[in-house]
Amino acid sequence: MLVIDPDTVFWALVPKGEDIDSKIKQEIIPLYSRVKRECEEEMHEFRFKSPLAVIYMNSVSRCNLDCSYCYIPQEIRKTHQRMEKEQLFRTLMKACEYAEENMGNRKLTIVFHGSEPLLMKEEIFDAVEEFEDRLYFGIQTNGTLFREDDVEFLKKHGVSVGTTLDSPYLEIHNSLRKTWDGRGTFEKIVEAIEWFDGYQRLNVVTTVTKQNVSQLAEMVSFLHDKNAPSVLLNPVRGTQRPARSLMPDKGELIKYFISALKRAMELTEKTGKQIIVGNFANILVGIIAPTTRKLMCDISPCGAGRCFFAISAKGDVFPCGEFIGIEEFCGGNIFRNSISDIMDSESFRMVRDRIVEKIEHCNTCAFRNICGAPCPAEVYSMQGNFYNPSPYCEFYEELIRFAFKMIAEAKTKYFLKEDVLNGLGYKYRMEE
């Protein structure tokens, strides 16, 4: 049985068969009373005052692929807008200056993102070499333009890398992620994953659709065999109309996602080599150490326009990459406006104002500050306003229930990296 305060994410698990009323009165309430104020202050600070941490640089609008579900509108991906090297470097300098003025010794992370950043590989690699002492770097790429020496460069400079594979089966992957003339990308991406060969800063993204949802466990096995350390199994966002027809059935999504988690646990237990399912790991961390979460989509308000924002190839700035193409959410232009002014724009404030307390159903949900009701861009695009639950509401709820089950069975070690677990300490504890 779970006892939880949704506002602070203070919780306790009581074995079935015990007298839950006396347990609450004699042990849980006294403990809660001691730590409540500290938990409230910590959660409020985390939810509303977490500072800017990441800037997504969509420095080139064009993409060499035409994926079925892309969140960036097709008309943008067909254009050839790109930042000049001077504009890119000027933007990174602006980021450095903002960090020095507002963040003390902390460094911002720059993630080179869609449409396809490796279309301006030379400029991006030059930027990594020029600014690596002042910024952290990541790159999210479809993986088709990698050469082996590119992989060695990124590993040498400690760049975090995300690449994409949607199925362990060539035909399924190629039906979803293909070039403009219809050619598939499976072999090229698998080759790149093999080149990374267990690089701990590699994360493979699998976008879950009705076409691949039944293969999630096989996907985990395939990537484990390829020495990929982690995978994000991301249900497709309904931000763009073409993607909505690919959204999986919720019941199937829950069933096959949990089967993938069980497969990851089995493989870790059997081989001693982990594969982390990143979005489930973030849910687990959101329960056992809520304010240490890294994927800021799962908090309320989400991290968009607060902990991160996205810059388009034209320099226009949006609260998140999912908002690119929705012009009313442009908060300014990085070439003309300061980062502080952009962060204070009306469109950014509007996104930050979307909190679970304002959403019917979410405001009475026990898990509201674990799930966070993502994603505002998806909800706005599909339903015309911010104040509705996520279309994946039931999915998130079942994943959170499964996470508590894993905690109760002392199986968190199979889903979180050892260094994450070793870095945590108890704020409160009822018993061994």
mmCIF file with all atom_site columns, N, CA, C and O in Angstrom, residues 19 65 83 92 105 128 145 149 151 163 165 190 195 252 256 288 311 313 333 391 395 424 427:
data_model
loop_
_atom_site.group_PDB
_atom_site.id
_atom_site.type_symbol
_atom_site.label_atom_id
_atom_site.label_alt_id
_atom_site.label_comp_id
_atom_site.label_asym_id
_atom_site.label_entity_id
_atom_site.label_seq_id
_atom_site.pdbx_PDB_ins_code
_atom_site.Cartn_x
_atom_site.Cartn_y
_atom_site.Cartn_z
_atom_site.occupancy
_atom_site.B_iso_or_equiv
_atom_site.pdbx_formal_charge
_atom_site.auth_seq_id
_atom_site.auth_comp_id
_atom_site.auth_asym_id
_atom_site.auth_atom_id
_atom_site.pdbx_PDB_model_num
ATOM 1  N N  . ASP A 1 19  ? -1.548 -3.317 9.729   1.00 0.00 ? 19  ASP A N  1
ATOM 2  C CA . ASP A 1 19  ? -2.581 -2.350 10.128  1.00 0.00 ? 19  ASP A CA 1
ATOM 3  C C  . ASP A 1 19  ? -2.154 -0.975 9.624   1.00 0.00 ? 19  ASP A C  1
ATOM 4  O O  . ASP A 1 19  ? -1.359 -0.278 10.260  1.00 0.00 ? 19  ASP A O  1
ATOM 5  N N  . LEU A 1 65  ? 16.548 13.478 -43.843 1.00 0.00 ? 65  LEU A N  1
ATOM 6  C CA . LEU A 1 65  ? 15.514 12.452 -43.724 1.00 0.00 ? 65  LEU A CA 1
ATOM 7  C C  . LEU A 1 65  ? 14.129 13.093 -43.707 1.00 0.00 ? 65  LEU A C  1
ATOM 8  O O  . LEU A 1 65  ? 13.984 14.278 -43.389 1.00 0.00 ? 65  LEU A O  1
ATOM 9  N N  . MET A 1 83  ? 22.723 28.610 -39.755 1.00 0.00 ? 83  MET A N  1
ATOM 10 C CA . MET A 1 83  ? 23.522 29.669 -39.154 1.00 0.00 ? 83  MET A CA 1
ATOM 11 C C  . MET A 1 83  ? 24.884 29.712 -39.822 1.00 0.00 ? 83  MET A C  1
ATOM 12 O O  . MET A 1 83  ? 25.479 28.661 -40.102 1.00 0.00 ? 83  MET A O  1
ATOM 13 N N  . LEU A 1 92  ? 27.051 31.171 -29.053 1.00 0.00 ? 92  LEU A N  1
ATOM 14 C CA . LEU A 1 92  ? 27.709 30.436 -27.971 1.00 0.00 ? 92  LEU A CA 1
ATOM 15 C C  . LEU A 1 92  ? 28.411 31.392 -27.009 1.00 0.00 ? 92  LEU A C  1
ATOM 16 O O  . LEU A 1 92  ? 28.417 31.163 -25.787 1.00 0.00 ? 92  LEU A O  1
ATOM 17 N N  . ASN A 1 105 ? 29.738 29.241 -10.990 1.00 0.00 ? 105 ASN A N  1
ATOM 18 C CA . ASN A 1 105 ? 30.711 28.332 -11.600 1.00 0.00 ? 105 ASN A CA 1
ATOM 19 C C  . ASN A 1 105 ? 30.076 27.265 -12.496 1.00 0.00 ? 105 ASN A C  1
ATOM 20 O O  . ASN A 1 105 ? 30.781 26.441 -13.069 1.00 0.00 ? 105 ASN A O  1
ATOM 21 N N  . VAL A 1 128 ? 32.892 22.959 -30.731 1.00 0.00 ? 128 VAL A N  1
ATOM 22 C CA . VAL A 1 128 ? 33.226 22.102 -29.591 1.00 0.00 ? 128 VAL A CA 1
ATOM 23 C C  . VAL A 1 128 ? 34.675 22.351 -29.154 1.00 0.00 ? 128 VAL A C  1
ATOM 24 O O  . VAL A 1 128 ? 34.961 22.519 -27.953 1.00 0.00 ? 128 VAL A O  1
ATOM 25 N N  . LEU A 1 145 ? 24.919 10.391 -41.013 1.00 0.00 ? 145 LEU A N  1
ATOM 26 C CA . LEU A 1 145 ? 26.058 11.100 -41.597 1.00 0.00 ? 145 LEU A CA 1
ATOM 27 C C  . LEU A 1 145 ? 27.355 10.865 -40.837 1.00 0.00 ? 145 LEU A C  1
ATOM 28 O O  . LEU A 1 145 ? 28.383 11.480 -41.147 1.00 0.00 ? 145 LEU A O  1
ATOM 29 N N  . ASP A 1 149 ? 35.665 8.496  -37.974 1.00 0.00 ? 149 ASP A N  1
ATOM 30 C CA . ASP A 1 149 ? 36.505 9.513  -37.328 1.00 0.00 ? 149 ASP A CA 1
ATOM 31 C C  . ASP A 1 149 ? 35.657 10.558 -36.589 1.00 0.00 ? 149 ASP A C  1
ATOM 32 O O  . ASP A 1 149 ? 36.117 11.166 -35.624 1.00 0.00 ? 149 ASP A O  1
ATOM 33 N N  . VAL A 1 151 ? 32.990 9.789  -34.837 1.00 0.00 ? 151 VAL A N  1
ATOM 34 C CA . VAL A 1 151 ? 32.711 9.125  -33.571 1.00 0.00 ? 151 VAL A CA 1
ATOM 35 C C  . VAL A 1 151 ? 33.914 9.267  -32.634 1.00 0.00 ? 151 VAL A C  1
ATOM 36 O O  . VAL A 1 151 ? 33.762 9.565  -31.442 1.00 0.00 ? 151 VAL A O  1
ATOM 37 N N  . THR A 1 163 ? 21.363 9.247  -30.733 1.00 0.00 ? 163 THR A N  1
ATOM 38 C CA . THR A 1 163 ? 21.068 8.862  -32.101 1.00 0.00 ? 163 THR A CA 1
ATOM 39 C C  . THR A 1 163 ? 19.801 8.018  -32.100 1.00 0.00 ? 163 THR A C  1
ATOM 40 O O  . THR A 1 163 ? 19.275 7.708  -31.030 1.00 0.00 ? 163 THR A O  1
ATOM 41 N N  . LEU A 1 165 ? 17.182 4.865  -33.426 1.00 0.00 ? 165 LEU A N  1
ATOM 42 C CA . LEU A 1 165 ? 16.896 3.582  -34.059 1.00 0.00 ? 165 LEU A CA 1
ATOM 43 C C  . LEU A 1 165 ? 15.513 3.150  -33.573 1.00 0.00 ? 165 LEU A C  1
ATOM 44 O O  . LEU A 1 165 ? 15.260 3.112  -32.374 1.00 0.00 ? 165 LEU A O  1
ATOM 45 N N  . VAL A 1 190 ? 22.932 1.412  -37.362 1.00 0.00 ? 190 VAL A N  1
ATOM 46 C CA . VAL A 1 190 ? 23.486 0.295  -36.589 1.00 0.00 ? 190 VAL A CA 1
ATOM 47 C C  . VAL A 1 190 ? 25.017 0.330  -36.641 1.00 0.00 ? 190 VAL A C  1
ATOM 48 O O  . VAL A 1 190 ? 25.696 0.097  -35.633 1.00 0.00 ? 190 VAL A O  1
ATOM 49 N N  . TRP A 1 195 ? 30.205 1.555  -33.843 1.00 0.00 ? 195 TRP A N  1
ATOM 50 C CA . TRP A 1 195 ? 31.426 2.355  -33.705 1.00 0.00 ? 195 TRP A CA 1
ATOM 51 C C  . TRP A 1 195 ? 31.552 2.940  -32.294 1.00 0.00 ? 195 TRP A C  1
ATOM 52 O O  . TRP A 1 195 ? 32.646 3.017  -31.749 1.00 0.00 ? 195 TRP A O  1
ATOM 53 N N  . GLU A 1 252 ? -1.697 -1.225 -25.303 1.00 0.00 ? 252 GLU A N  1
ATOM 54 C CA . GLU A 1 252 ? -0.531 -1.910 -25.885 1.00 0.00 ? 252 GLU A CA 1
ATOM 55 C C  . GLU A 1 252 ? 0.760  -1.225 -25.444 1.00 0.00 ? 252 GLU A C  1
ATOM 56 O O  . GLU A 1 252 ? 1.752  -1.901 -25.160 1.00 0.00 ? 252 GLU A O  1
ATOM 57 N N  . TYR A 1 256 ? 3.648  -3.393 -23.570 1.00 0.00 ? 256 TYR A N  1
ATOM 58 C CA . TYR A 1 256 ? 4.933  -3.664 -24.214 1.00 0.00 ? 256 TYR A CA 1
ATOM 59 C C  . TYR A 1 256 ? 6.068  -2.845 -23.596 1.00 0.00 ? 256 TYR A C  1
ATOM 60 O O  . TYR A 1 256 ? 7.215  -3.296 -23.589 1.00 0.00 ? 256 TYR A O  1
ATOM 61 N N  . ILE A 1 288 ? 12.342 8.555  -5.846  1.00 0.00 ? 288 ILE A N  1
ATOM 62 C CA . ILE A 1 288 ? 13.270 8.362  -4.717  1.00 0.00 ? 288 ILE A CA 1
ATOM 63 C C  . ILE A 1 288 ? 14.151 9.586  -4.460  1.00 0.00 ? 288 ILE A C  1
ATOM 64 O O  . ILE A 1 288 ? 14.685 9.738  -3.367  1.00 0.00 ? 288 ILE A O  1
ATOM 65 N N  . ILE A 1 311 ? 16.776 27.215 -30.048 1.00 0.00 ? 311 ILE A N  1
ATOM 66 C CA . ILE A 1 311 ? 17.056 28.285 -31.002 1.00 0.00 ? 311 ILE A CA 1
ATOM 67 C C  . ILE A 1 311 ? 16.975 27.716 -32.412 1.00 0.00 ? 311 ILE A C  1
ATOM 68 O O  . ILE A 1 311 ? 17.629 26.719 -32.722 1.00 0.00 ? 311 ILE A O  1
ATOM 69 N N  . ALA A 1 313 ? 17.298 27.891 -36.709 1.00 0.00 ? 313 ALA A N  1
ATOM 70 C CA . ALA A 1 313 ? 18.387 28.298 -37.603 1.00 0.00 ? 313 ALA A CA 1
ATOM 71 C C  . ALA A 1 313 ? 18.335 29.790 -37.916 1.00 0.00 ? 313 ALA A C  1
ATOM 72 O O  . ALA A 1 313 ? 19.365 30.399 -38.221 1.00 0.00 ? 313 ALA A O  1
ATOM 73 N N  . ASN A 1 333 ? 14.591 36.780 -30.649 1.00 0.00 ? 333 ASN A N  1
ATOM 74 C CA . ASN A 1 333 ? 15.618 36.306 -31.565 1.00 0.00 ? 333 ASN A CA 1
ATOM 75 C C  . ASN A 1 333 ? 16.976 36.468 -30.904 1.00 0.00 ? 333 ASN A C  1
ATOM 76 O O  . ASN A 1 333 ? 17.299 37.538 -30.390 1.00 0.00 ? 333 ASN A O  1
ATOM 77 N N  . PRO A 1 391 ? -2.180 13.242 -23.436 1.00 0.00 ? 391 PRO A N  1
ATOM 78 C CA . PRO A 1 391 ? -2.851 12.107 -24.080 1.00 0.00 ? 391 PRO A CA 1
ATOM 79 C C  . PRO A 1 391 ? -2.297 10.762 -23.617 1.00 0.00 ? 391 PRO A C  1
ATOM 80 O O  . PRO A 1 391 ? -2.928 9.726  -23.836 1.00 0.00 ? 391 PRO A O  1
ATOM 81 N N  . PHE A 1 395 ? -0.797 5.951  -19.374 1.00 0.00 ? 395 PHE A N  1
ATOM 82 C CA . PHE A 1 395 ? 0.515  5.313  -19.532 1.00 0.00 ? 395 PHE A CA 1
ATOM 83 C C  . PHE A 1 395 ? 1.462  5.755  -18.423 1.00 0.00 ? 395 PHE A C  1
ATOM 84 O O  . PHE A 1 395 ? 2.118  4.925  -17.777 1.00 0.00 ? 395 PHE A O  1
ATOM 85 N N  . LEU A 1 424 ? 23.311 9.063  -3.888  1.00 0.00 ? 424 LEU A N  1
ATOM 86 C CA . LEU A 1 424 ? 22.136 9.469  -3.127  1.00 0.00 ? 424 LEU A CA 1
ATOM 87 C C  . LEU A 1 424 ? 22.305 9.152  -1.647  1.00 0.00 ? 424 LEU A C  1
ATOM 88 O O  . LEU A 1 424 ? 22.961 8.193  -1.273  1.00 0.00 ? 424 LEU A O  1
ATOM 89 N N  . LYS A 1 427 ? 17.082 11.386 3.021   1.00 0.00 ? 427 LYS A N  1
ATOM 90 C CA . LYS A 1 427 ? 16.561 12.547 3.714   1.00 0.00 ? 427 LYS A CA 1
ATOM 91 C C  . LYS A 1 427 ? 15.653 12.109 4.869   1.00 0.00 ? 427 LYS A C  1
ATOM 92 O O  . LYS A 1 427 ? 15.594 12.724 5.911   1.00 0.00 ? 427 LYS A O  1
#
